[in-house]
mmCIF file with all atom_site columns, C-alpha atoms in Angstrom:
data_model
loop_
_atom_site.group_PDB
_atom_site.id
_atom_site.type_symbol
_atom_site.label_atom_id
_atom_site.label_alt_id
_atom_site.label_comp_id
_atom_site.label_asym_id
_atom_site.label_entity_id
_atom_site.label_seq_id
_atom_site.pdbx_PDB_ins_code
_atom_site.Cartn_x
_atom_site.Cartn_y
_atom_site.Cartn_z
_atom_site.occupancy
_atom_site.B_iso_or_equiv
_atom_site.pdbx_formal_charge
_atom_site.auth_seq_id
_atom_site.auth_comp_id
_atom_site.auth_asym_id
_atom_site.auth_atom_id
_atom_site.pdbx_PDB_model_num
ATOM 1   C CA . MET A 1 1   ? 114.743 86.156  121.149 1.00 75.00 ? 1101 MET A CA 1
ATOM 2   C CA . ASP A 1 2   ? 114.445 82.285  119.540 1.00 90.00 ? 1102 ASP A CA 1
ATOM 3   C CA . PRO A 1 3   ? 114.801 82.773  115.691 1.00 92.00 ? 1103 PRO A CA 1
ATOM 4   C CA . THR A 1 4   ? 110.915 80.373  115.264 1.00 95.00 ? 1104 THR A CA 1
ATOM 5   C CA . ALA A 1 5   ? 109.993 83.312  117.531 1.00 96.00 ? 1105 ALA A CA 1
ATOM 6   C CA . ALA A 1 6   ? 111.277 86.320  115.273 1.00 97.00 ? 1106 ALA A CA 1
ATOM 7   C CA . LYS A 1 7   ? 110.418 84.502  112.151 1.00 97.00 ? 1107 LYS A CA 1
ATOM 8   C CA . VAL A 1 8   ? 106.475 84.142  112.668 1.00 97.00 ? 1108 VAL A CA 1
ATOM 9   C CA . VAL A 1 9   ? 107.168 88.072  113.423 1.00 97.00 ? 1109 VAL A CA 1
ATOM 10  C CA . LEU A 1 10  ? 108.191 89.070  110.580 1.00 97.00 ? 1110 LEU A CA 1
ATOM 11  C CA . ALA A 1 11  ? 106.611 86.784  108.546 1.00 97.00 ? 1111 ALA A CA 1
ATOM 12  C CA . ALA A 1 12  ? 103.525 88.615  109.820 1.00 96.00 ? 1112 ALA A CA 1
ATOM 13  C CA . GLN A 1 13  ? 100.446 90.533  107.913 1.00 94.00 ? 1113 GLN A CA 1
ATOM 14  C CA . CYS A 1 14  ? 98.160  91.496  108.821 1.00 93.00 ? 1114 CYS A CA 1
ATOM 15  C CA . GLY A 1 15  ? 94.735  89.136  108.839 1.00 93.00 ? 1115 GLY A CA 1
ATOM 16  C CA . ASP A 1 16  ? 97.151  86.598  108.183 1.00 94.00 ? 1116 ASP A CA 1
ATOM 17  C CA . SER A 1 17  ? 96.994  83.299  109.376 1.00 95.00 ? 1117 SER A CA 1
ATOM 18  C CA . VAL A 1 18  ? 98.480  80.556  111.528 1.00 96.00 ? 1118 VAL A CA 1
ATOM 19  C CA . ASN A 1 19  ? 98.237  78.065  108.912 1.00 96.00 ? 1119 ASN A CA 1
ATOM 20  C CA . ARG A 1 20  ? 99.430  81.597  105.679 1.00 96.00 ? 1120 ARG A CA 1
ATOM 21  C CA . ILE A 1 21  ? 102.254 82.287  108.336 1.00 96.00 ? 1121 ILE A CA 1
ATOM 22  C CA . SER A 1 22  ? 103.631 78.697  108.946 1.00 97.00 ? 1122 SER A CA 1
ATOM 23  C CA . LYS A 1 23  ? 103.629 78.076  105.021 1.00 96.00 ? 1123 LYS A CA 1
ATOM 24  C CA . LYS A 1 24  ? 105.128 81.563  104.432 1.00 96.00 ? 1124 LYS A CA 1
ATOM 25  C CA . ILE A 1 25  ? 107.747 80.021  107.085 1.00 96.00 ? 1125 ILE A CA 1
ATOM 26  C CA . GLY A 1 26  ? 108.337 76.590  105.416 1.00 94.00 ? 1126 GLY A CA 1
ATOM 27  C CA . THR A 1 27  ? 107.101 75.319  110.154 1.00 95.00 ? 1127 THR A CA 1
ATOM 28  C CA . SER A 1 28  ? 104.450 73.204  110.907 1.00 96.00 ? 1128 SER A CA 1
ATOM 29  C CA . TYR A 1 29  ? 101.214 74.692  111.941 1.00 96.00 ? 1129 TYR A CA 1
ATOM 30  C CA . SER A 1 30  ? 101.123 73.353  115.222 1.00 97.00 ? 1130 SER A CA 1
ATOM 31  C CA . TRP A 1 31  ? 104.555 74.898  116.417 1.00 96.00 ? 1131 TRP A CA 1
ATOM 32  C CA . VAL A 1 32  ? 103.742 78.174  115.125 1.00 97.00 ? 1132 VAL A CA 1
ATOM 33  C CA . TYR A 1 33  ? 100.899 77.996  117.162 1.00 96.00 ? 1133 TYR A CA 1
ATOM 34  C CA . ASP A 1 34  ? 102.323 77.470  120.390 1.00 97.00 ? 1134 ASP A CA 1
ATOM 35  C CA . TRP A 1 35  ? 104.994 80.495  119.473 1.00 97.00 ? 1135 TRP A CA 1
ATOM 36  C CA . VAL A 1 36  ? 101.946 82.613  118.380 1.00 97.00 ? 1136 VAL A CA 1
ATOM 37  C CA . GLU A 1 37  ? 100.233 81.787  121.385 1.00 96.00 ? 1137 GLU A CA 1
ATOM 38  C CA . ARG A 1 38  ? 102.938 82.583  123.430 1.00 96.00 ? 1138 ARG A CA 1
ATOM 39  C CA . LEU A 1 39  ? 103.909 85.943  121.246 1.00 97.00 ? 1139 LEU A CA 1
ATOM 40  C CA . ALA A 1 40  ? 100.717 87.247  122.171 1.00 97.00 ? 1140 ALA A CA 1
ATOM 41  C CA . GLU A 1 41  ? 101.008 86.312  125.908 1.00 96.00 ? 1141 GLU A CA 1
ATOM 42  C CA . GLU A 1 42  ? 103.967 89.178  125.549 1.00 96.00 ? 1142 GLU A CA 1
ATOM 43  C CA . LYS A 1 43  ? 101.743 91.353  123.355 1.00 97.00 ? 1143 LYS A CA 1
ATOM 44  C CA . ILE A 1 44  ? 104.438 91.194  121.121 1.00 97.00 ? 1144 ILE A CA 1
ATOM 45  C CA . ILE A 1 45  ? 101.399 90.269  117.800 1.00 96.00 ? 1145 ILE A CA 1
ATOM 46  C CA . SER A 1 46  ? 97.586  90.670  119.203 1.00 96.00 ? 1146 SER A CA 1
ATOM 47  C CA . ASN A 1 47  ? 95.261  87.054  117.929 1.00 94.00 ? 1147 ASN A CA 1
ATOM 48  C CA . THR A 1 48  ? 92.174  87.577  117.137 1.00 91.00 ? 1148 THR A CA 1
ATOM 49  C CA . ASP A 1 49  ? 89.519  86.853  115.052 1.00 90.00 ? 1149 ASP A CA 1
ATOM 50  C CA . ASN A 1 50  ? 90.432  88.779  112.581 1.00 91.00 ? 1150 ASN A CA 1
ATOM 51  C CA . GLY A 1 51  ? 93.121  87.352  112.439 1.00 93.00 ? 1151 GLY A CA 1
ATOM 52  C CA . ILE A 1 52  ? 97.332  88.044  113.173 1.00 96.00 ? 1152 ILE A CA 1
ATOM 53  C CA . ARG A 1 53  ? 98.882  91.874  113.712 1.00 95.00 ? 1153 ARG A CA 1
ATOM 54  C CA . VAL A 1 54  ? 102.278 92.904  114.687 1.00 96.00 ? 1154 VAL A CA 1
ATOM 55  C CA . CYS A 1 55  ? 101.645 95.172  117.729 1.00 96.00 ? 1155 CYS A CA 1
ATOM 56  C CA . ASP A 1 56  ? 105.604 95.228  119.032 1.00 97.00 ? 1156 ASP A CA 1
ATOM 57  C CA . TYR A 1 57  ? 107.006 96.765  116.447 1.00 96.00 ? 1157 TYR A CA 1
ATOM 58  C CA . GLU A 1 58  ? 110.260 97.703  118.705 1.00 96.00 ? 1158 GLU A CA 1
ATOM 59  C CA . MET A 1 59  ? 110.798 94.322  119.265 1.00 96.00 ? 1159 MET A CA 1
ATOM 60  C CA . ARG A 1 60  ? 110.064 93.416  114.850 1.00 96.00 ? 1160 ARG A CA 1
ATOM 61  C CA . ARG A 1 61  ? 112.828 95.658  114.341 1.00 96.00 ? 1161 ARG A CA 1
ATOM 62  C CA . ARG A 1 62  ? 115.325 93.601  116.780 1.00 96.00 ? 1162 ARG A CA 1
ATOM 63  C CA . TYR A 1 63  ? 114.153 90.715  115.246 1.00 96.00 ? 1163 TYR A CA 1
ATOM 64  C CA . GLU A 1 64  ? 114.516 92.242  111.918 1.00 96.00 ? 1164 GLU A CA 1
ATOM 65  C CA . GLU A 1 65  ? 118.051 92.598  112.984 1.00 95.00 ? 1165 GLU A CA 1
ATOM 66  C CA . MET A 1 66  ? 118.717 88.975  114.991 1.00 94.00 ? 1166 MET A CA 1
ATOM 67  C CA . MET A 1 67  ? 117.230 87.438  111.095 1.00 95.00 ? 1167 MET A CA 1
ATOM 68  C CA . GLY A 1 68  ? 119.733 89.622  108.627 1.00 94.00 ? 1168 GLY A CA 1
ATOM 69  C CA . THR A 1 69  ? 122.499 88.633  111.327 1.00 93.00 ? 1169 THR A CA 1
ATOM 70  C CA . LEU A 1 70  ? 121.960 85.047  111.240 1.00 92.00 ? 1170 LEU A CA 1
ATOM 71  C CA . PHE A 1 71  ? 121.255 85.032  107.203 1.00 91.00 ? 1171 PHE A CA 1
ATOM 72  C CA . SER A 1 72  ? 124.389 87.153  106.468 1.00 89.00 ? 1172 SER A CA 1
ATOM 73  C CA . ARG A 1 73  ? 127.025 84.867  108.207 1.00 87.00 ? 1173 ARG A CA 1
ATOM 74  C CA . ASP A 1 74  ? 126.021 82.176  106.242 1.00 84.00 ? 1174 ASP A CA 1
ATOM 75  C CA . GLU A 1 75  ? 125.530 81.055  102.328 1.00 87.00 ? 1175 GLU A CA 1
ATOM 76  C CA . ILE A 1 76  ? 121.431 81.209  102.323 1.00 90.00 ? 1176 ILE A CA 1
ATOM 77  C CA . SER A 1 77  ? 119.445 78.176  100.811 1.00 91.00 ? 1177 SER A CA 1
ATOM 78  C CA . GLN A 1 78  ? 116.964 78.114  98.470  1.00 90.00 ? 1178 GLN A CA 1
ATOM 79  C CA . ASP A 1 79  ? 114.082 77.542  101.327 1.00 91.00 ? 1179 ASP A CA 1
ATOM 80  C CA . ASP A 1 80  ? 115.201 80.388  102.995 1.00 94.00 ? 1180 ASP A CA 1
ATOM 81  C CA . ALA A 1 81  ? 115.651 82.542  99.731  1.00 94.00 ? 1181 ALA A CA 1
ATOM 82  C CA . TYR A 1 82  ? 111.331 82.286  99.942  1.00 95.00 ? 1182 TYR A CA 1
ATOM 83  C CA . MET A 1 83  ? 110.977 83.292  103.008 1.00 96.00 ? 1183 MET A CA 1
ATOM 84  C CA . ILE A 1 84  ? 113.492 85.736  102.924 1.00 97.00 ? 1184 ILE A CA 1
ATOM 85  C CA . PRO A 1 85  ? 111.375 88.218  100.813 1.00 97.00 ? 1185 PRO A CA 1
ATOM 86  C CA . HIS A 1 86  ? 107.842 87.645  103.625 1.00 97.00 ? 1186 HIS A CA 1
ATOM 87  C CA . PHE A 1 87  ? 110.545 89.377  106.858 1.00 97.00 ? 1187 PHE A CA 1
ATOM 88  C CA . SER A 1 88  ? 110.443 93.223  103.965 1.00 96.00 ? 1188 SER A CA 1
ATOM 89  C CA . GLY A 1 89  ? 106.604 93.650  105.707 1.00 94.00 ? 1189 GLY A CA 1
ATOM 90  C CA . MET A 1 90  ? 106.449 94.690  101.832 1.00 96.00 ? 1190 MET A CA 1
ATOM 91  C CA . GLU A 1 91  ? 103.960 93.576  99.739  1.00 96.00 ? 1191 GLU A CA 1
ATOM 92  C CA . PHE A 1 92  ? 105.869 91.528  96.738  1.00 98.00 ? 1192 PHE A CA 1
ATOM 93  C CA . ALA A 1 93  ? 104.871 88.929  93.930  1.00 98.00 ? 1193 ALA A CA 1
ATOM 94  C CA . TYR A 1 94  ? 106.495 85.559  92.260  1.00 98.00 ? 1194 TYR A CA 1
ATOM 95  C CA . THR A 1 95  ? 106.899 86.743  88.548  1.00 97.00 ? 1195 THR A CA 1
ATOM 96  C CA . GLU A 1 96  ? 108.649 85.296  85.291  1.00 96.00 ? 1196 GLU A CA 1
ATOM 97  C CA . ILE A 1 97  ? 110.815 81.992  86.394  1.00 95.00 ? 1197 ILE A CA 1
ATOM 98  C CA . ASP A 1 98  ? 109.215 82.299  89.828  1.00 97.00 ? 1198 ASP A CA 1
ATOM 99  C CA . ALA A 1 99  ? 105.597 82.642  88.848  1.00 97.00 ? 1199 ALA A CA 1
ATOM 100 C CA . ALA A 1 100 ? 106.288 79.609  86.603  1.00 96.00 ? 1200 ALA A CA 1
ATOM 101 C CA . TYR A 1 101 ? 107.954 77.244  89.686  1.00 96.00 ? 1201 TYR A CA 1
ATOM 102 C CA . VAL A 1 102 ? 105.246 78.397  91.946  1.00 96.00 ? 1202 VAL A CA 1
ATOM 103 C CA . TRP A 1 103 ? 102.489 77.526  90.064  1.00 96.00 ? 1203 TRP A CA 1
ATOM 104 C CA . THR A 1 104 ? 104.309 74.247  89.578  1.00 95.00 ? 1204 THR A CA 1
ATOM 105 C CA . ASN A 1 105 ? 104.082 73.641  92.884  1.00 93.00 ? 1205 ASN A CA 1
ATOM 106 C CA . GLY A 1 106 ? 108.146 74.130  91.797  1.00 92.00 ? 1206 GLY A CA 1
ATOM 107 C CA . GLY A 1 107 ? 108.159 70.690  89.800  1.00 91.00 ? 1207 GLY A CA 1
ATOM 108 C CA . PHE A 1 108 ? 109.211 73.223  87.316  1.00 93.00 ? 1208 PHE A CA 1
ATOM 109 C CA . GLN A 1 109 ? 112.708 74.902  86.926  1.00 89.00 ? 1209 GLN A CA 1
ATOM 110 C CA . ILE A 1 110 ? 114.881 76.391  84.151  1.00 90.00 ? 1210 ILE A CA 1
ATOM 111 C CA . ALA A 1 111 ? 117.978 78.738  83.528  1.00 88.00 ? 1211 ALA A CA 1
ATOM 112 C CA . ARG A 1 112 ? 119.222 78.611  87.469  1.00 88.00 ? 1212 ARG A CA 1
ATOM 113 C CA . GLY A 1 113 ? 121.915 76.487  87.928  1.00 82.00 ? 1213 GLY A CA 1
ATOM 114 C CA . HIS A 1 114 ? 124.018 75.424  91.825  1.00 81.00 ? 1214 HIS A CA 1
ATOM 115 C CA . ASP A 1 115 ? 126.576 78.506  91.840  1.00 86.00 ? 1215 ASP A CA 1
ATOM 116 C CA . ASP A 1 116 ? 123.624 80.750  90.220  1.00 91.00 ? 1216 ASP A CA 1
ATOM 117 C CA . TYR A 1 117 ? 119.895 81.542  92.121  1.00 94.00 ? 1217 TYR A CA 1
ATOM 118 C CA . PRO A 1 118 ? 118.176 84.902  90.675  1.00 95.00 ? 1218 PRO A CA 1
ATOM 119 C CA . VAL A 1 119 ? 114.832 84.895  92.809  1.00 96.00 ? 1219 VAL A CA 1
ATOM 120 C CA . PHE A 1 120 ? 111.829 87.155  90.855  1.00 97.00 ? 1220 PHE A CA 1
ATOM 121 C CA . ILE A 1 121 ? 109.492 89.840  92.560  1.00 98.00 ? 1221 ILE A CA 1
ATOM 122 C CA . GLU A 1 122 ? 106.802 92.060  91.657  1.00 98.00 ? 1222 GLU A CA 1
ATOM 123 C CA . VAL A 1 123 ? 107.485 95.203  93.882  1.00 98.00 ? 1223 VAL A CA 1
ATOM 124 C CA . HIS A 1 124 ? 106.022 97.874  93.800  1.00 97.00 ? 1224 HIS A CA 1
ATOM 125 C CA . ASP A 1 125 ? 108.047 101.083 92.764  1.00 96.00 ? 1225 ASP A CA 1
ATOM 126 C CA . ARG A 1 126 ? 107.727 103.052 95.057  1.00 96.00 ? 1226 ARG A CA 1
ATOM 127 C CA . ASP A 1 127 ? 109.502 100.663 97.140  1.00 97.00 ? 1227 ASP A CA 1
ATOM 128 C CA . VAL A 1 128 ? 112.481 99.592  95.421  1.00 97.00 ? 1228 VAL A CA 1
ATOM 129 C CA . ASP A 1 129 ? 114.534 101.888 97.500  1.00 97.00 ? 1229 ASP A CA 1
ATOM 130 C CA . ARG A 1 130 ? 113.484 99.716  100.658 1.00 97.00 ? 1230 ARG A CA 1
ATOM 131 C CA . TRP A 1 131 ? 113.745 96.591  99.114  1.00 97.00 ? 1231 TRP A CA 1
ATOM 132 C CA . ILE A 1 132 ? 116.915 96.992  97.828  1.00 97.00 ? 1232 ILE A CA 1
ATOM 133 C CA . GLU A 1 133 ? 118.324 98.824  101.068 1.00 97.00 ? 1233 GLU A CA 1
ATOM 134 C CA . PHE A 1 134 ? 116.057 95.443  102.743 1.00 97.00 ? 1234 PHE A CA 1
ATOM 135 C CA . PHE A 1 135 ? 118.062 93.027  101.358 1.00 96.00 ? 1235 PHE A CA 1
ATOM 136 C CA . GLU A 1 136 ? 121.326 94.658  101.800 1.00 95.00 ? 1236 GLU A CA 1
ATOM 137 C CA . ARG A 1 137 ? 121.245 94.015  105.231 1.00 94.00 ? 1237 ARG A CA 1
ATOM 138 C CA . PHE A 1 138 ? 120.460 90.755  104.516 1.00 94.00 ? 1238 PHE A CA 1
ATOM 139 C CA . GLY A 1 139 ? 123.478 90.476  102.903 1.00 92.00 ? 1239 GLY A CA 1
ATOM 140 C CA . VAL A 1 140 ? 121.685 89.541  99.280  1.00 94.00 ? 1240 VAL A CA 1
ATOM 141 C CA . ASP A 1 141 ? 122.464 91.908  96.434  1.00 94.00 ? 1241 ASP A CA 1
ATOM 142 C CA . SER A 1 142 ? 119.740 92.799  94.369  1.00 95.00 ? 1242 SER A CA 1
ATOM 143 C CA . SER A 1 143 ? 119.013 94.145  90.941  1.00 95.00 ? 1243 SER A CA 1
ATOM 144 C CA . VAL A 1 144 ? 116.204 95.849  89.177  1.00 96.00 ? 1244 VAL A CA 1
ATOM 145 C CA . GLY A 1 145 ? 114.739 95.129  85.380  1.00 92.00 ? 1245 GLY A CA 1
ATOM 146 C CA . GLU A 1 146 ? 117.387 92.738  84.480  1.00 90.00 ? 1246 GLU A CA 1
ATOM 147 C CA . ARG A 1 147 ? 118.796 89.514  85.995  1.00 91.00 ? 1247 ARG A CA 1
ATOM 148 C CA . PRO A 1 148 ? 123.117 90.364  85.752  1.00 87.00 ? 1248 PRO A CA 1
ATOM 149 C CA . ASP A 1 149 ? 125.976 88.732  85.106  1.00 88.00 ? 1249 ASP A CA 1
ATOM 150 C CA . ALA A 1 150 ? 125.885 85.856  87.851  1.00 81.00 ? 1250 ALA A CA 1
ATOM 151 C CA . ALA A 1 151 ? 130.403 86.900  87.924  1.00 82.00 ? 1251 ALA A CA 1
ATOM 152 C CA . ASP A 1 152 ? 128.410 90.115  89.026  1.00 84.00 ? 1252 ASP A CA 1
ATOM 153 C CA . VAL A 1 153 ? 126.878 89.161  91.738  1.00 85.00 ? 1253 VAL A CA 1
ATOM 154 C CA . ASP A 1 154 ? 128.513 88.156  95.357  1.00 83.00 ? 1254 ASP A CA 1
ATOM 155 C CA . GLY A 1 155 ? 126.853 84.227  96.124  1.00 83.00 ? 1255 GLY A CA 1
ATOM 156 C CA . ARG A 1 156 ? 124.432 82.098  94.983  1.00 88.00 ? 1256 ARG A CA 1
ATOM 157 C CA . VAL A 1 157 ? 121.173 83.651  95.991  1.00 93.00 ? 1257 VAL A CA 1
ATOM 158 C CA . HIS A 1 158 ? 120.229 86.760  93.985  1.00 95.00 ? 1258 HIS A CA 1
ATOM 159 C CA . TYR A 1 159 ? 116.455 88.624  93.622  1.00 97.00 ? 1259 TYR A CA 1
ATOM 160 C CA . VAL A 1 160 ? 116.063 90.599  90.678  1.00 97.00 ? 1260 VAL A CA 1
ATOM 161 C CA . LEU A 1 161 ? 112.816 93.779  91.602  1.00 98.00 ? 1261 LEU A CA 1
ATOM 162 C CA . PHE A 1 162 ? 110.434 94.303  89.197  1.00 97.00 ? 1262 PHE A CA 1
ATOM 163 C CA . ARG A 1 163 ? 108.691 97.466  90.005  1.00 96.00 ? 1263 ARG A CA 1
ATOM 164 C CA . GLN A 1 164 ? 104.988 97.906  89.286  1.00 96.00 ? 1264 GLN A CA 1
ATOM 165 C CA . THR A 1 165 ? 103.950 101.746 89.175  1.00 93.00 ? 1265 THR A CA 1
ATOM 166 C CA . GLU A 1 166 ? 100.190 100.777 88.996  1.00 90.00 ? 1266 GLU A CA 1
ATOM 167 C CA . GLY A 1 167 ? 100.059 98.494  91.703  1.00 88.00 ? 1267 GLY A CA 1
ATOM 168 C CA . PHE A 1 168 ? 99.827  94.339  91.053  1.00 93.00 ? 1268 PHE A CA 1
ATOM 169 C CA . ASP A 1 169 ? 97.445  91.507  91.809  1.00 94.00 ? 1269 ASP A CA 1
ATOM 170 C CA . VAL A 1 170 ? 98.490  88.840  93.932  1.00 96.00 ? 1270 VAL A CA 1
ATOM 171 C CA . ALA A 1 171 ? 97.416  85.175  94.267  1.00 97.00 ? 1271 ALA A CA 1
ATOM 172 C CA . TRP A 1 172 ? 98.697  82.831  97.080  1.00 96.00 ? 1272 TRP A CA 1
ATOM 173 C CA . VAL A 1 173 ? 99.930  79.514  96.128  1.00 95.00 ? 1273 VAL A CA 1
ATOM 174 C CA . ASP A 1 174 ? 101.031 77.092  98.977  1.00 91.00 ? 1274 ASP A CA 1
ATOM 175 C CA . GLY A 1 175 ? 101.962 80.168  101.463 1.00 90.00 ? 1275 GLY A CA 1
ATOM 176 C CA . ASN A 1 176 ? 103.387 82.401  98.121  1.00 95.00 ? 1276 ASN A CA 1
ATOM 177 C CA . PRO A 1 177 ? 102.489 85.450  97.038  1.00 97.00 ? 1277 PRO A CA 1
ATOM 178 C CA . VAL A 1 178 ? 102.763 85.394  92.827  1.00 98.00 ? 1278 VAL A CA 1
ATOM 179 C CA . ILE A 1 179 ? 100.903 86.833  89.615  1.00 97.00 ? 1279 ILE A CA 1
ATOM 180 C CA . PRO A 1 180 ? 98.121  85.716  88.791  1.00 97.00 ? 1280 PRO A CA 1
ATOM 181 C CA . LEU A 1 181 ? 97.313  82.409  87.333  1.00 95.00 ? 1281 LEU A CA 1
ATOM 182 C CA . ASP A 1 182 ? 96.597  84.409  83.579  1.00 94.00 ? 1282 ASP A CA 1
ATOM 183 C CA . ASP A 1 183 ? 99.152  86.017  83.826  1.00 95.00 ? 1283 ASP A CA 1
ATOM 184 C CA . ALA A 1 184 ? 101.847 83.860  84.534  1.00 95.00 ? 1284 ALA A CA 1
ATOM 185 C CA . VAL A 1 185 ? 100.823 80.923  81.786  1.00 95.00 ? 1285 VAL A CA 1
ATOM 186 C CA . SER A 1 186 ? 100.844 84.943  79.223  1.00 93.00 ? 1286 SER A CA 1
ATOM 187 C CA . GLN A 1 187 ? 104.611 84.925  80.168  1.00 94.00 ? 1287 GLN A CA 1
ATOM 188 C CA . MET A 1 188 ? 105.509 81.268  79.982  1.00 94.00 ? 1288 MET A CA 1
ATOM 189 C CA . MET A 1 189 ? 103.352 82.065  75.934  1.00 93.00 ? 1289 MET A CA 1
ATOM 190 C CA . GLU A 1 190 ? 106.393 85.159  75.030  1.00 92.00 ? 1290 GLU A CA 1
ATOM 191 C CA . THR A 1 191 ? 108.863 81.942  75.109  1.00 91.00 ? 1291 THR A CA 1
ATOM 192 C CA . ARG A 1 192 ? 106.921 78.862  74.779  1.00 91.00 ? 1292 ARG A CA 1
ATOM 193 C CA . SER A 1 193 ? 109.516 76.599  73.889  1.00 90.00 ? 1293 SER A CA 1
ATOM 194 C CA . ALA A 1 194 ? 111.041 77.656  77.462  1.00 93.00 ? 1294 ALA A CA 1
ATOM 195 C CA . TYR A 1 195 ? 108.057 76.888  79.257  1.00 94.00 ? 1295 TYR A CA 1
ATOM 196 C CA . GLU A 1 196 ? 106.660 73.435  77.649  1.00 93.00 ? 1296 GLU A CA 1
ATOM 197 C CA . PRO A 1 197 ? 106.867 71.747  80.743  1.00 93.00 ? 1297 PRO A CA 1
ATOM 198 C CA . ALA A 1 198 ? 105.593 74.206  83.672  1.00 94.00 ? 1298 ALA A CA 1
ATOM 199 C CA . LEU A 1 199 ? 102.335 74.843  80.642  1.00 94.00 ? 1299 LEU A CA 1
ATOM 200 C CA . GLU A 1 200 ? 101.765 70.954  80.295  1.00 93.00 ? 1300 GLU A CA 1
ATOM 201 C CA . ILE A 1 201 ? 102.328 70.774  84.331  1.00 94.00 ? 1301 ILE A CA 1
ATOM 202 C CA . ILE A 1 202 ? 99.556  73.907  85.282  1.00 93.00 ? 1302 ILE A CA 1
ATOM 203 C CA . ALA A 1 203 ? 97.051  72.841  82.086  1.00 92.00 ? 1303 ALA A CA 1
ATOM 204 C CA . ASN A 1 204 ? 97.061  68.927  84.644  1.00 91.00 ? 1304 ASN A CA 1
ATOM 205 C CA . GLU A 1 205 ? 96.873  70.576  88.326  1.00 90.00 ? 1305 GLU A CA 1
ATOM 206 C CA . HIS A 1 206 ? 94.637  73.753  87.716  1.00 89.00 ? 1306 HIS A CA 1
ATOM 207 C CA . ASP A 1 207 ? 92.825  72.442  84.606  1.00 85.00 ? 1307 ASP A CA 1
ATOM 208 C CA . VAL A 1 208 ? 93.624  74.931  82.276  1.00 83.00 ? 1308 VAL A CA 1
ATOM 209 C CA . ASP A 1 209 ? 92.488  74.468  78.735  1.00 83.00 ? 1309 ASP A CA 1
ATOM 210 C CA . ILE A 1 210 ? 96.232  76.264  77.856  1.00 80.00 ? 1310 ILE A CA 1
ATOM 211 C CA . ASP A 1 211 ? 95.721  76.931  73.934  1.00 75.00 ? 1311 ASP A CA 1
ATOM 212 C CA . ALA A 1 212 ? 92.114  78.091  73.888  1.00 47.00 ? 1312 ALA A CA 1
ATOM 213 C CA . THR A 1 213 ? 93.131  79.980  76.287  1.00 51.00 ? 1313 THR A CA 1
ATOM 214 C CA . HIS A 1 214 ? 95.807  81.797  75.400  1.00 49.00 ? 1314 HIS A CA 1
ATOM 215 C CA . HIS A 1 215 ? 94.639  80.762  71.222  1.00 43.00 ? 1315 HIS A CA 1
ATOM 216 C CA . ASP A 1 216 ? 95.744  85.417  70.374  1.00 45.00 ? 1316 ASP A CA 1
ATOM 217 C CA . GLN A 1 217 ? 99.199  84.560  72.012  1.00 42.00 ? 1317 GLN A CA 1
ATOM 218 C CA . MET A 1 218 ? 99.347  81.095  70.007  1.00 38.00 ? 1318 MET A CA 1
ATOM 219 C CA . SER A 1 219 ? 98.089  82.753  66.517  1.00 36.00 ? 1319 SER A CA 1
ATOM 220 C CA . SER A 1 220 ? 101.044 85.675  66.412  1.00 35.00 ? 1320 SER A CA 1
ATOM 221 C CA . GLU A 1 221 ? 103.600 82.576  66.824  1.00 40.00 ? 1321 GLU A CA 1
#
């Protein structure tokens, strides 16, 4: 019942590589590889040419209970805030402020403070109740569709869920699932003055001509 072993099992989705799991949980590749080998020997997971998958779901449930207990004891850090959703076993994508945060590789933050750190994710409509229950097990508040007032939230970190009824596309950036770059830029263009620094970072790092790509949004402004 080692915490690193628990993180590996909880973060693993069918077909994941060791590298992707190591990025999801913020742990070195070599250390994750070692645990993958040990967990595979115990038949808790399997590691084949098709990637990693969980085999022992009873152990996964026990790991989730353990990690939920650990995280609910103390204040959740910023790094933990981006790791916990991976433990849910459900598909999600960072959006809104967090789409900008992920696509700028952590280079842009806005409207978040030391005592109020909402994390914005898109989720499938069918999974909303399960997400709320999942975060409750980790002692974290969540809301649907709208950021609550900081005074109405217990704890610094909380999650804002945006339900999607027709599915959503997911891009991966350093182990983080996020809405596609073009969608993220479109969101930022709606309030360009607030996101101008992020747009400049994206234009430079991803070789995107923001003004040319989103001329229609610019014209409407």
